[in-house]
Short mmCIF file of C-alpha atoms and ligand atoms in Angstrom, two decimals:
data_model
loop_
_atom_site.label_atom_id
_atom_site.label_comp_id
_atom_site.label_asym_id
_atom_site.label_seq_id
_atom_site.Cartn_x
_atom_site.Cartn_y
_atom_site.Cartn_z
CA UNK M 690 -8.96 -16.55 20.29
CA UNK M 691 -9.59 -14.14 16.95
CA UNK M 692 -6.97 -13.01 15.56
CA UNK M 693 -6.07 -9.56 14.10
CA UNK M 694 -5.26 -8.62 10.86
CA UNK M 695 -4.09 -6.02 8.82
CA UNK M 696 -4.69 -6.55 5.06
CA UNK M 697 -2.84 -3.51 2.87
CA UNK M 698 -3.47 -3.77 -0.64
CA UNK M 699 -0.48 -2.87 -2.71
CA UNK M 700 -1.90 -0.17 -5.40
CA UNK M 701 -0.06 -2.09 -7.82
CA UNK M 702 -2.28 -4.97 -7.01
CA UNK M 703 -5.46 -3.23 -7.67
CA UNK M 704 -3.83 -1.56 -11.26
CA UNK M 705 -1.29 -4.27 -12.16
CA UNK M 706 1.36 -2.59 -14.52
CA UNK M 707 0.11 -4.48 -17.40
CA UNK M 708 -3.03 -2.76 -17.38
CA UNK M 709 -4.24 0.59 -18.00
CA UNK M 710 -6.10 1.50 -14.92
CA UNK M 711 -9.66 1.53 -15.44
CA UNK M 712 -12.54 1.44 -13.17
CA UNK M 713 -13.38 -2.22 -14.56
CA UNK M 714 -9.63 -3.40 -13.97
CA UNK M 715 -9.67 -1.87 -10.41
CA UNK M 716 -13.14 -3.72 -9.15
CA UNK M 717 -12.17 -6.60 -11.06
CA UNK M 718 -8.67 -6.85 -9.02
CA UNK M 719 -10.87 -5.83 -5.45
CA UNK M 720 -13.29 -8.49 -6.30
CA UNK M 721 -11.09 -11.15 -6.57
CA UNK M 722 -9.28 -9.39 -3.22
CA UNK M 723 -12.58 -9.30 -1.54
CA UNK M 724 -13.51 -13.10 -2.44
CA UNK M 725 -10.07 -14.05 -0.54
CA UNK M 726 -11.13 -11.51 2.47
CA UNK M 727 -14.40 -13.16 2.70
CA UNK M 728 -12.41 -16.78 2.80
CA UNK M 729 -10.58 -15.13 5.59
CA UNK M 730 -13.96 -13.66 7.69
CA UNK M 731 -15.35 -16.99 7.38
CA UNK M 732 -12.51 -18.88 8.93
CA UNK M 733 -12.87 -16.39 11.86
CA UNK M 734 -10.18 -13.83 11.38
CA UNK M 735 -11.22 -10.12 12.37
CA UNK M 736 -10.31 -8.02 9.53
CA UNK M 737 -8.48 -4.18 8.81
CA UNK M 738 -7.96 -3.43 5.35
CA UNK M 739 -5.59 -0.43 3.99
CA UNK M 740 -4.61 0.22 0.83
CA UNK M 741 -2.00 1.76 -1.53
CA UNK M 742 -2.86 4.33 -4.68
CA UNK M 743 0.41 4.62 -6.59
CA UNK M 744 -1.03 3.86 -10.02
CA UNK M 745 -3.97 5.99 -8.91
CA UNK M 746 -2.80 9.07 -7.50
CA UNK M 747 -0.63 9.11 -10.36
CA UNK M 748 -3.31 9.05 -13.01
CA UNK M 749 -5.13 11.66 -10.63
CA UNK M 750 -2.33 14.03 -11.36
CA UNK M 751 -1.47 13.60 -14.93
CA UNK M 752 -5.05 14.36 -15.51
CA UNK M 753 -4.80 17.61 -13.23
CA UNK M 754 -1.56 18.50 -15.42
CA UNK M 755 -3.33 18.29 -19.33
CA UNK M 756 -6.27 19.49 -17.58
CA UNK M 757 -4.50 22.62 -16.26
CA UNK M 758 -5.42 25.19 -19.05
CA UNK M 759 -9.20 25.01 -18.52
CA UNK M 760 -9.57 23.94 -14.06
CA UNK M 761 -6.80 24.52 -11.75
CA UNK M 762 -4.75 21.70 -10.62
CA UNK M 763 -5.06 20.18 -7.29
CA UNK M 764 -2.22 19.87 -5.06
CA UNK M 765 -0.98 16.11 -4.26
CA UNK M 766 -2.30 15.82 -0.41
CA UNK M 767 -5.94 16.56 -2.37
CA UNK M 768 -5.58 13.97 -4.80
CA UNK M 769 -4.47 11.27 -2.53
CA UNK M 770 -7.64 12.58 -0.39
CA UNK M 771 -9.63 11.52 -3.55
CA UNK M 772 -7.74 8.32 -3.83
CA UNK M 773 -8.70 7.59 -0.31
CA UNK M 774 -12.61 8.26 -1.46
CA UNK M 775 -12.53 6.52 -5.06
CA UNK M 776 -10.54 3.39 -3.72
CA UNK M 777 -12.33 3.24 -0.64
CA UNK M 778 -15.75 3.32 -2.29
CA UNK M 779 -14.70 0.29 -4.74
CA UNK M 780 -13.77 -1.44 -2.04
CA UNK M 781 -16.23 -0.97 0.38
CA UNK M 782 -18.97 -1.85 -2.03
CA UNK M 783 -17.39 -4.14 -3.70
CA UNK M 784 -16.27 -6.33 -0.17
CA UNK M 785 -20.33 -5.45 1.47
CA UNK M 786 -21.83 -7.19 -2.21
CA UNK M 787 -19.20 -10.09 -1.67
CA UNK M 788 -20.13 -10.46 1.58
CA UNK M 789 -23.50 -10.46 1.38
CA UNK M 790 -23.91 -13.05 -1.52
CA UNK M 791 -22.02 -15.25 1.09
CA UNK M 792 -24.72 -14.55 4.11
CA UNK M 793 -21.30 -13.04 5.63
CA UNK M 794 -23.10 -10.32 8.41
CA UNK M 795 -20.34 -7.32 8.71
CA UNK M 796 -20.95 -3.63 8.82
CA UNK M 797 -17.92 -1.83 6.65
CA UNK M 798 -16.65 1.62 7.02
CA UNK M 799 -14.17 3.52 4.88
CA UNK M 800 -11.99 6.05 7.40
CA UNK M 801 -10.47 9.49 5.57
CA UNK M 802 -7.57 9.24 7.50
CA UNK M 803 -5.20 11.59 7.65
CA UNK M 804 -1.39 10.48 8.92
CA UNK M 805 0.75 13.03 10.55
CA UNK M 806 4.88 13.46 9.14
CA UNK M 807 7.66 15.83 9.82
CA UNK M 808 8.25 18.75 7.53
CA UNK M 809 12.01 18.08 8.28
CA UNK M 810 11.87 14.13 6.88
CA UNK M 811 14.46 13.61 4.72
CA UNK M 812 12.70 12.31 1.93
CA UNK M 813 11.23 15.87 0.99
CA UNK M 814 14.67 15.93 -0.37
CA UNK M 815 14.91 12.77 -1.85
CA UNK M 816 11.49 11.58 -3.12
CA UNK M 817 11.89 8.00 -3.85
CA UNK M 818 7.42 7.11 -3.69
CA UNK M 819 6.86 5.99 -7.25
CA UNK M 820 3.64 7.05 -8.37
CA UNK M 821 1.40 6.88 -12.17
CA UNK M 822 2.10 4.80 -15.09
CA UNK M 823 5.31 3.04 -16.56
CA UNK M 824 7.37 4.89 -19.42
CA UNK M 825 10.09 3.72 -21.29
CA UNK M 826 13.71 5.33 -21.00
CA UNK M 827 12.76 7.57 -23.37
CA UNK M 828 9.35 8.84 -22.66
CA UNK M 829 10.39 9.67 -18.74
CA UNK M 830 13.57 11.39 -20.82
CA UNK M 831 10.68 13.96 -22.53
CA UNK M 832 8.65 13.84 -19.49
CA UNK M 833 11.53 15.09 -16.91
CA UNK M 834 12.65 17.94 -19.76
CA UNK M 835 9.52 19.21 -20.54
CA UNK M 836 7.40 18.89 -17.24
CA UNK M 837 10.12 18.47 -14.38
CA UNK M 838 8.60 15.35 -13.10
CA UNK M 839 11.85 13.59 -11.27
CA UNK M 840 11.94 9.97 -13.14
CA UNK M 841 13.53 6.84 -11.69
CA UNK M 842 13.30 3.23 -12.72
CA UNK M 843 10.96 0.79 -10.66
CA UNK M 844 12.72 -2.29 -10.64
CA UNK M 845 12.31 -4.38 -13.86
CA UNK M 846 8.68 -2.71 -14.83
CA UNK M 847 10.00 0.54 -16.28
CA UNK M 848 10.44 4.29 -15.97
CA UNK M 849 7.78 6.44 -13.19
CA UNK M 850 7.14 9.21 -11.69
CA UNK M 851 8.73 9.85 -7.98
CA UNK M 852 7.42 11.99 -5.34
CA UNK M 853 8.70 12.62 -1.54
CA UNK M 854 7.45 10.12 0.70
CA UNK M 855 8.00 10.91 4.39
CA UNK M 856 7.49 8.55 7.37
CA UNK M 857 4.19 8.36 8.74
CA UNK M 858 3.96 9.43 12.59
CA UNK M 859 0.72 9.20 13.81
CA UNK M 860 -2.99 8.97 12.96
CA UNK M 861 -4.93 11.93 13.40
CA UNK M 862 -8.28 9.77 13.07
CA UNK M 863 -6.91 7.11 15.73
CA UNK M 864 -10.27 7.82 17.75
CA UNK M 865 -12.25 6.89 14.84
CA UNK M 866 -10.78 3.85 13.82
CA UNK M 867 -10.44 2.57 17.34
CA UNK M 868 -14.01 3.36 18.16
CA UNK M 869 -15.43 1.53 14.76
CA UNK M 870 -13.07 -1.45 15.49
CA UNK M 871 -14.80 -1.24 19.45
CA UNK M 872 -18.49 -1.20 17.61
CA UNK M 873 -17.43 -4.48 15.30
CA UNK M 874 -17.03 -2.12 11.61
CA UNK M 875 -14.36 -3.67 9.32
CA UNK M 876 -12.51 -0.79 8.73
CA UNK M 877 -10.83 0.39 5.34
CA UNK M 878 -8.09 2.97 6.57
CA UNK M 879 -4.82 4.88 5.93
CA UNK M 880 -5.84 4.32 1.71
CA UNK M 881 -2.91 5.44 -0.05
CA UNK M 882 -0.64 5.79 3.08
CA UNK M 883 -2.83 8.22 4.54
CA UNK M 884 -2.94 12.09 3.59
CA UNK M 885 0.28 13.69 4.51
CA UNK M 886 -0.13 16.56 7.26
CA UNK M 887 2.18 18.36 9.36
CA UNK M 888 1.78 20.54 12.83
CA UNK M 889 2.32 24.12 12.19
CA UNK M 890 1.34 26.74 14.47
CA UNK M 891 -1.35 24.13 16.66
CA UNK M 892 -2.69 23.32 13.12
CA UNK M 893 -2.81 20.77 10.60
CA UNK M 894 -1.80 21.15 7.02
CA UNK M 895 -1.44 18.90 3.98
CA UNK M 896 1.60 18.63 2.46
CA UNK M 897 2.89 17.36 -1.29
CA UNK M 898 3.49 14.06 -0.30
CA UNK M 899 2.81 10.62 -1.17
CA UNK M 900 3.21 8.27 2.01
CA UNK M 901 3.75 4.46 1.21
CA UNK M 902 1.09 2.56 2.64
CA UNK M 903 3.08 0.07 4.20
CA UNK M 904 4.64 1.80 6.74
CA UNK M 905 1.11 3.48 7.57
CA UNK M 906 -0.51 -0.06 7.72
CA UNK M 907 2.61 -1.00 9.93
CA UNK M 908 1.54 1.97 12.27
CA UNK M 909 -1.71 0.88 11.75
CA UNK M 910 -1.44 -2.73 12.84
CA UNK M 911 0.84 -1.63 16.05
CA UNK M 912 -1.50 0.91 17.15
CA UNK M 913 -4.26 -1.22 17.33
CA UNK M 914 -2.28 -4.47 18.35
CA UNK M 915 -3.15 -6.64 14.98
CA UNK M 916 -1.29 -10.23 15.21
CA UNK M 917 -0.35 -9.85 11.44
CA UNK M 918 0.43 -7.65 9.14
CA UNK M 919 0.18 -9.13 5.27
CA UNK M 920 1.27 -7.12 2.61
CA UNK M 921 -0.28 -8.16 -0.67
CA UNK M 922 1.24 -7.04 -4.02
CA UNK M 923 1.94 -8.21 -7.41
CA UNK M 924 4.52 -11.11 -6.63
CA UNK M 925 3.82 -14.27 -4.47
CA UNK M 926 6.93 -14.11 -2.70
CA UNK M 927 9.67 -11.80 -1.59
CA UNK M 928 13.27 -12.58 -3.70
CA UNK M 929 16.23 -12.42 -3.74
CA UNK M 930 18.28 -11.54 -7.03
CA UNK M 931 14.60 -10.71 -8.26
CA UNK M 932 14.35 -10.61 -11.88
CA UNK M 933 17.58 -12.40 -12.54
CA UNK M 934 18.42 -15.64 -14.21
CA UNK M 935 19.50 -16.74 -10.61
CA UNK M 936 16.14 -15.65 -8.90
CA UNK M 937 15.67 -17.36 -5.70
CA UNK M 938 11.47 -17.07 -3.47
CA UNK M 939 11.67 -16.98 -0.16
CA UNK M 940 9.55 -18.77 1.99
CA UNK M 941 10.51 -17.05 5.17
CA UNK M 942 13.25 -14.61 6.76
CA UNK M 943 14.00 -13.62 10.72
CA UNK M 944 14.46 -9.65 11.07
CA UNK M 945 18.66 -10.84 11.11
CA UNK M 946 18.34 -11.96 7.33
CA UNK M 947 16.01 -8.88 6.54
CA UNK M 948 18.68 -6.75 7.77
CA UNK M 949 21.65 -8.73 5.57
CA UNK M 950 19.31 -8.82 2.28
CA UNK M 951 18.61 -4.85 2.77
CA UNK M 952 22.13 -3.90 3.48
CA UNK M 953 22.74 -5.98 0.11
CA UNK M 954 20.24 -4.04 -1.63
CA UNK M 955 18.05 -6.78 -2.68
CA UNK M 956 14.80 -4.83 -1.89
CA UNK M 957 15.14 -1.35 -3.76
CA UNK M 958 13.76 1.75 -2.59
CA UNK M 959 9.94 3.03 -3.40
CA UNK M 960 9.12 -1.07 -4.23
CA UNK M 961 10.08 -4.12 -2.29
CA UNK M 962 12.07 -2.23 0.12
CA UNK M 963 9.27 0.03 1.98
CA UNK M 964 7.56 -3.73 2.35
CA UNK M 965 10.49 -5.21 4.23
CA UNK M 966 10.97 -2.50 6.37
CA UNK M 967 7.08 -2.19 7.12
CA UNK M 968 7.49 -6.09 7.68
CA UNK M 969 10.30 -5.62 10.25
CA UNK M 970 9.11 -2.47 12.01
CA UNK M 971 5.90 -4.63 13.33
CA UNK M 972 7.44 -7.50 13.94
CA UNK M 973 10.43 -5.56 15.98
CA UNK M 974 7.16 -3.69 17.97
CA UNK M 975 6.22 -7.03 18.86
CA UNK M 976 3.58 -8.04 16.24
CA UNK M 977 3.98 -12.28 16.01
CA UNK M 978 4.85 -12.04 11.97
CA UNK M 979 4.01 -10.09 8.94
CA UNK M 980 3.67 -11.97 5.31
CA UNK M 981 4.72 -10.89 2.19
CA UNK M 982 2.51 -12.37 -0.90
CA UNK M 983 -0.34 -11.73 -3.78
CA UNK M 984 -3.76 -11.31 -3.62
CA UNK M 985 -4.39 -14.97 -4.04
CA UNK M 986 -2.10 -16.77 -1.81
CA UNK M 987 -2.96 -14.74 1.67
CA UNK M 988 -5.28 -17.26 2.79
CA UNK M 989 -2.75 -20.54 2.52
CA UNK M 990 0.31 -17.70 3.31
CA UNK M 991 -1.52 -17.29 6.97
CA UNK M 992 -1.44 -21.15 6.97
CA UNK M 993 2.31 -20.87 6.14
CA UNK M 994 1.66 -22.71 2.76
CA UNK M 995 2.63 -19.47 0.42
CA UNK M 996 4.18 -16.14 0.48
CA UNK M 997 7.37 -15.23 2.57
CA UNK M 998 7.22 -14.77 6.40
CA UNK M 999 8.71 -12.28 8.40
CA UNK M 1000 9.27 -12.89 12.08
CA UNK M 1001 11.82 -12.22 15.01
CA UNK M 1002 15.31 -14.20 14.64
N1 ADP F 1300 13.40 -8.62 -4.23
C1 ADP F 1300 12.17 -8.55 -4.78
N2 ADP F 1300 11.31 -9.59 -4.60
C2 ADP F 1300 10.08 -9.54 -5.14
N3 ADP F 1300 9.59 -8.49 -5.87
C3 ADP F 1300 10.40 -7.42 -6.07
C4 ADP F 1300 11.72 -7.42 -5.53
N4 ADP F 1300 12.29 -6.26 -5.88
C5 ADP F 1300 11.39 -5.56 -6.59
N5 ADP F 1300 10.25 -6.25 -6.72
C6 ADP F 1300 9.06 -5.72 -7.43
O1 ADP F 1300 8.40 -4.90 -6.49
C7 ADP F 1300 6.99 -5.04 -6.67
C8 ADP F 1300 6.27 -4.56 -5.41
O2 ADP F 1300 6.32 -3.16 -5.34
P1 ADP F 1300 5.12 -2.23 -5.88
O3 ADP F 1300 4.52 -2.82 -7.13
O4 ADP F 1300 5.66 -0.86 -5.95
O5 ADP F 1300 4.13 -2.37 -4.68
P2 ADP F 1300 2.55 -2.19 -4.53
O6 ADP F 1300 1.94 -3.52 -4.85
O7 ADP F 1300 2.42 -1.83 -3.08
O8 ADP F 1300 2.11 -1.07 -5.44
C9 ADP F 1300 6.81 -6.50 -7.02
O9 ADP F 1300 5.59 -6.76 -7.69
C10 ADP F 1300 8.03 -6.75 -7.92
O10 ADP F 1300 7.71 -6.42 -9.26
N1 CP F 1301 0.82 4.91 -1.26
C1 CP F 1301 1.37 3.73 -1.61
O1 CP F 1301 2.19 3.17 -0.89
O2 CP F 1301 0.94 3.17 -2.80
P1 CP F 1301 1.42 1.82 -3.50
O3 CP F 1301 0.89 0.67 -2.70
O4 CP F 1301 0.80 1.86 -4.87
O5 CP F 1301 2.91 1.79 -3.58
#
């Protein structure tokens, strides 16, 4: 039987801190992505791919806000719209070339999807969705004074930008992406955790938002009743005392020793910690695991050679 799977890319995958975001960096990071997909079609698994657009949306915005003077700025559900088109595109035509230089028959379809959230989520109030590039202590310092962005520190990487990052709902383009999956399309959906909307007065509205993709591509993967759910992003395995002298990779943990690690605060907010929980909300709906790992390893992590597994326990 084929099995389902739900491939999000982490936006930090496809702009890896290190570099500075360019078009070339981006479709160089897909290709090799798309390569491992096409490993992944050929030994029979049916494909959905999501992705995130931290580094992106980001970028999108800082060049709305030096931009400002001459073309008015456009307000953060709009630029993750364009993140959904920009990233999309790259990866749509960069996975159709790959697969067609491997005689790999698939039609591909990128889905503007917007994901519905409550105006009352919590996070409004908290943002904690890092988005843009890294700063040192002292740039975020200037950058919080003289623009009001709210800076935090991601992890080990350095100082970014943080924006509210509710909990995604629902899909409001369910009926598309169930329909394409029904006609055989491999699907690109939910890019950049979707574009944030909420209900007000029987209508939809975008909101300034950022949602993290893995909880949409958990949504995603229960909704249309994937067997996995990978993750990929810029470390091969989850672990724990990450970035410490003591560092130890996991190879796998039951939803028990999620919870323990979490409560410990091993996984911190707006990075590893949205992963885990994405990881544990699919595999508490019922979904048979969800992996944890880079771009390179997801083939031998779905063979349980690589990354770190997440099932019930
Ligand atoms: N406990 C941990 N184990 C592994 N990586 C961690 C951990 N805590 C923080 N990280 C960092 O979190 C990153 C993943 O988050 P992020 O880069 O924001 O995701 P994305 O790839 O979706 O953009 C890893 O690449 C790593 O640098
Ligand atoms: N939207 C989102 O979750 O992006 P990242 O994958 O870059 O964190």
């Amino acid at each position: 039987m084929m099995k389902t799977v739900v491939i999000a890319i982490g936006g930090n995958a496809i702009t890896e801190s290190s570099q500075k975001g360019t078009i070339e960096e981006q479709q160089s990071n897909i290709k090799r992505c798309c390569e491992n997909i096409a490993d992944l079609i050929e030994a029979g698994y049916e494909i959905i791919l999501t992705h995130g657009n931290g580094p992106q949306v980001g970028s999108i915005v800082l060049q709305n806000d030096l931009a400002k003077s001459v073309v008015p700025e456009n307000p953060l559900d709009v630029c993750g719209a364009q993140t959904q088109g920009s990233l999309g595109y790259l990866i749509a035509q960069t996975l159709s070339n790959t697969l067609k230089h491997r005689h790999i028959q698939k039609k591909i379809a990128t889905v503007l999807t917007q994901v519905l959230v409550d105006k009352m989520d919590p996070s409004f109030q908290k943002p904690t969705k890092f988005i843009g590039p890294f700063f040192t202590a002292e740039q975020a310092d200037f950058l919080a004074k003289t623009k009001g962005f709210e800076m935090q520190k991601d992890s080990e990487r350095g100082y970014r930008r943080v924006v509210a990052s509710p909990r995604p709902l629902d899909l409001v383009e369910k009926d598309a992406v169930c329909a394409l999956l029904k006609e055989g399309f491999l699907i690109i959906t939910v890019g950049g955790g979707g574009i944030p909307v909420v209900q007000e007065d029987e209508e939809l509205k975008g909101v300034e938002a950022v949602i993290d993709k893995d909880f949409a591509s958990a949504l995603v993967a229960r909704e249309v009743g994937a067997d996995t759910l990978i993750i990929l992003t810029g470390v091969p395995k989850v672990a724990i005392d990450f970035g410490k002298p003591n560092m130890r990779e996991l190879d796998e943990m039951t939803l028990t020793e999620c919870r323990a690690y979490l409560a410990e605060g091993q996984f911190p907010p707006g990075s590893m910690g949205p992963k885990v929980e994405a990881a544990m909300e699919f595999v508490a709906a019922g979904g048979s695991e969800a992996i944890i790992t880079s771009i390179e390893n997801m083939k031998s992590a779905l063979e349980h050679r690589d990354g770190t597994r997440i099932f019930a326990g």
